[in-house]
PDB file of C-alpha atoms in Angstrom:
ATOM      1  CA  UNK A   1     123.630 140.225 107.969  1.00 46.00           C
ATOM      2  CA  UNK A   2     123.660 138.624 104.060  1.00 47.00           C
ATOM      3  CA  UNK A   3     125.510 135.386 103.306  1.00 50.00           C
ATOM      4  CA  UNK A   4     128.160 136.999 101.494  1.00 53.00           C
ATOM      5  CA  UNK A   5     128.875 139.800 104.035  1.00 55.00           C
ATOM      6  CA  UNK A   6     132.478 138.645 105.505  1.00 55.00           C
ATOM      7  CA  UNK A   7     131.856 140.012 109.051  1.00 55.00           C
ATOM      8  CA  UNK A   8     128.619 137.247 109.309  1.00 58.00           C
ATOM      9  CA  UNK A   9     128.930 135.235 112.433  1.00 61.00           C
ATOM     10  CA  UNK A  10     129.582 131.550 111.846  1.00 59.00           C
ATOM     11  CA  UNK A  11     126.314 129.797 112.211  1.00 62.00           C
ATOM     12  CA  UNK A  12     125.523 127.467 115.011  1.00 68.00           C
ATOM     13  CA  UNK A  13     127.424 123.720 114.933  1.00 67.00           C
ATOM     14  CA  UNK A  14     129.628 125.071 111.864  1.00 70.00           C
ATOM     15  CA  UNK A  15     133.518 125.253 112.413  1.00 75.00           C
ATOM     16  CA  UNK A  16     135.236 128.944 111.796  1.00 79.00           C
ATOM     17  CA  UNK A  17     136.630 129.450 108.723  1.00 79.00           C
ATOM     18  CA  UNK A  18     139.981 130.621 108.324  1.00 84.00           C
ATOM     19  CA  UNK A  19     141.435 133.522 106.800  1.00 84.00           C
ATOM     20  CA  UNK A  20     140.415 133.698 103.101  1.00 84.00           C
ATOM     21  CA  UNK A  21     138.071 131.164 102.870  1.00 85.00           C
ATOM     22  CA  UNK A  22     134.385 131.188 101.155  1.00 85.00           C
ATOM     23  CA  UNK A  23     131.841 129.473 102.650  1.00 81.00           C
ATOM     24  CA  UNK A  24     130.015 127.434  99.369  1.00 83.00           C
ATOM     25  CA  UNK A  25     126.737 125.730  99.026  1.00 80.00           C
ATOM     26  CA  UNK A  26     127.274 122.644  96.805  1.00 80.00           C
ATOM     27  CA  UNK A  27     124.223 122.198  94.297  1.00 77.00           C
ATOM     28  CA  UNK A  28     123.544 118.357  93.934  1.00 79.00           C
ATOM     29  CA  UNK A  29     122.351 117.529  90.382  1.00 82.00           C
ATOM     30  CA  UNK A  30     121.302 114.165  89.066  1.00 85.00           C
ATOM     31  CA  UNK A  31     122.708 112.807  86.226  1.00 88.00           C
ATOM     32  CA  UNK A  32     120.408 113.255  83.491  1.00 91.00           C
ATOM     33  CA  UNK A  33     121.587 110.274  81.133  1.00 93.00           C
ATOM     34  CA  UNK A  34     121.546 107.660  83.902  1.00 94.00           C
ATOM     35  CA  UNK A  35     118.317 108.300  84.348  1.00 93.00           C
ATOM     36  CA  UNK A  36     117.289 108.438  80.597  1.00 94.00           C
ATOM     37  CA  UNK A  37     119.126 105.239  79.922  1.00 95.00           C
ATOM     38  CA  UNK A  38     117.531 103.026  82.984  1.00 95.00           C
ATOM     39  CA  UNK A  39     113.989 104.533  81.852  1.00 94.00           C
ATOM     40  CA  UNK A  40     115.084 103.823  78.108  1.00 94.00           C
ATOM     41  CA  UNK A  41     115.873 100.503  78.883  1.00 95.00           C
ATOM     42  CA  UNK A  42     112.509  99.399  81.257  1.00 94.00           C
ATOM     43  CA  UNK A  43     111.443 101.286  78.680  1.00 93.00           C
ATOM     44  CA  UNK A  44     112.458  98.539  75.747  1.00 92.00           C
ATOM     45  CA  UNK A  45     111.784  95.662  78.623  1.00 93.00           C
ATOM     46  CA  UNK A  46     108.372  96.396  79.103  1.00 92.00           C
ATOM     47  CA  UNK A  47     107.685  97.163  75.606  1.00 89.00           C
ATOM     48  CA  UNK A  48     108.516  93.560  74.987  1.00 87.00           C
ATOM     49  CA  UNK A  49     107.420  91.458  77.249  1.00 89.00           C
ATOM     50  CA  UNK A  50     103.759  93.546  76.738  1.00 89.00           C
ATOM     51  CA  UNK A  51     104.245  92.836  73.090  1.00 85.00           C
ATOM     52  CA  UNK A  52     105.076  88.886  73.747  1.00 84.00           C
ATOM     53  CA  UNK A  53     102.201  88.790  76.465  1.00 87.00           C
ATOM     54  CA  UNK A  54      99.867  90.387  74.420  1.00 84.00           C
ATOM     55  CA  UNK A  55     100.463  89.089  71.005  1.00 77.00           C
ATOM     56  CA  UNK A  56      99.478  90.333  68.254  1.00 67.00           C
ATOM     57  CA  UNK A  57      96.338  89.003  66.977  1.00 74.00           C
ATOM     58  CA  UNK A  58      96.158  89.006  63.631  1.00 78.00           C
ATOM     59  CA  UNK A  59      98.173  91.539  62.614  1.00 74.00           C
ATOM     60  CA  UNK A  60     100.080  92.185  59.254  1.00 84.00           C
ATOM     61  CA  UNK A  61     103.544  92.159  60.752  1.00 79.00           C
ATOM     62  CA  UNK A  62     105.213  88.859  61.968  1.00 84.00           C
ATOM     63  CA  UNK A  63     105.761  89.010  65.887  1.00 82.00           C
ATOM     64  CA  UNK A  64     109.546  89.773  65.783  1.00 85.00           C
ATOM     65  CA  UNK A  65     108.607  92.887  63.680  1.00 86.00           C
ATOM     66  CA  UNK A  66     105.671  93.872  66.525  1.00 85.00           C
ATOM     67  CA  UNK A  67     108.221  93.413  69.206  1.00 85.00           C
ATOM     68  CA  UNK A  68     110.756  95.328  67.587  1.00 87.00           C
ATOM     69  CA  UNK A  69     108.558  98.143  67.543  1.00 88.00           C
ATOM     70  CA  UNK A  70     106.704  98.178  70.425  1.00 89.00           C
ATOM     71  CA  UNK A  71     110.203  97.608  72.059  1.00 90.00           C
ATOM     72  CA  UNK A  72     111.162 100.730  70.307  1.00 92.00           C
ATOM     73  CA  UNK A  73     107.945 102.671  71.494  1.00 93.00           C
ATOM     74  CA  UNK A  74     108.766 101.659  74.847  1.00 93.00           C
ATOM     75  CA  UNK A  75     112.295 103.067  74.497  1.00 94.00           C
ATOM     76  CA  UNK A  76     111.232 106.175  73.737  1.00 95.00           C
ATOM     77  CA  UNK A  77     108.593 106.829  76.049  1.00 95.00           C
ATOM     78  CA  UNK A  78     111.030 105.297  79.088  1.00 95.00           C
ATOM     79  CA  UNK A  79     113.931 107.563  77.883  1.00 95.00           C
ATOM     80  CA  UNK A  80     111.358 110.733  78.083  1.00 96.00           C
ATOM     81  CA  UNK A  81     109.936 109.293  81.557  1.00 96.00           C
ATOM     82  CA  UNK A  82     112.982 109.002  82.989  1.00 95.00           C
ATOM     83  CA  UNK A  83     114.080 112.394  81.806  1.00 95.00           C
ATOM     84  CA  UNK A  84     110.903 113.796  83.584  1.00 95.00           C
ATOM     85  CA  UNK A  85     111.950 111.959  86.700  1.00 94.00           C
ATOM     86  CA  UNK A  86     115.256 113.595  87.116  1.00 92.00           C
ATOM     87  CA  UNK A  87     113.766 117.019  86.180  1.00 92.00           C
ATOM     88  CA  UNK A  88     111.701 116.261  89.446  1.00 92.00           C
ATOM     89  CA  UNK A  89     114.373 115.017  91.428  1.00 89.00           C
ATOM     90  CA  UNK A  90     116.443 118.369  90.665  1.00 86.00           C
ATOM     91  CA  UNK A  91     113.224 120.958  91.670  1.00 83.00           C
ATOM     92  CA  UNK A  92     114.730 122.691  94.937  1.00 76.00           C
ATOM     93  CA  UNK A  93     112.507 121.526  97.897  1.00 75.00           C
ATOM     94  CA  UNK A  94     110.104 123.931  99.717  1.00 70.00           C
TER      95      UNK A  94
END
């Protein structure tokens, strides 16, 4: 018997339902822009402190400017990281 034929027998360890009642299977999702934002923001951490650890030689910015944008790089790559990580989290399990 199928999962949506009414006459099914109540499986094993699960209470009868009564009367009118549908049987449901919750789908547990993560939430997509809590991880983007904590991947965005190690993201914009790590950026940094590489940038300030680094240094930047003798580059043609000053080193606020190469923070800022290695910061921002950072960002952007954590933000799409952390996307990928909660795409992963969501694949059903085999």
């Amino acid at each position: 018997m199928s999962e949506e034929d009414p006459g099914a027998a109540t499986p094993p360890g699960q209470p009868d339902l009564p009367p009118g009642a549908v049987r449901v299977h919750l789908r547990r999702a993560p939430r997509y822009r809590a991880f983007v934002l904590a991947g965005a923001i190690l993201g914009l951490v790590a950026g940094a402190v590489a940038s300030i650890v680094l240094g930047g030689g003798d580059a043609p910015f000053s080193s606020t400017t190469l923070t800022g944008y290695v910061g921002a790089i950072g960002l952007l790559v954590g933000g799409l990281v952390g996307a990928a990580v909660a795409v992963l989290v969501e694949r059903p399990r085999r």
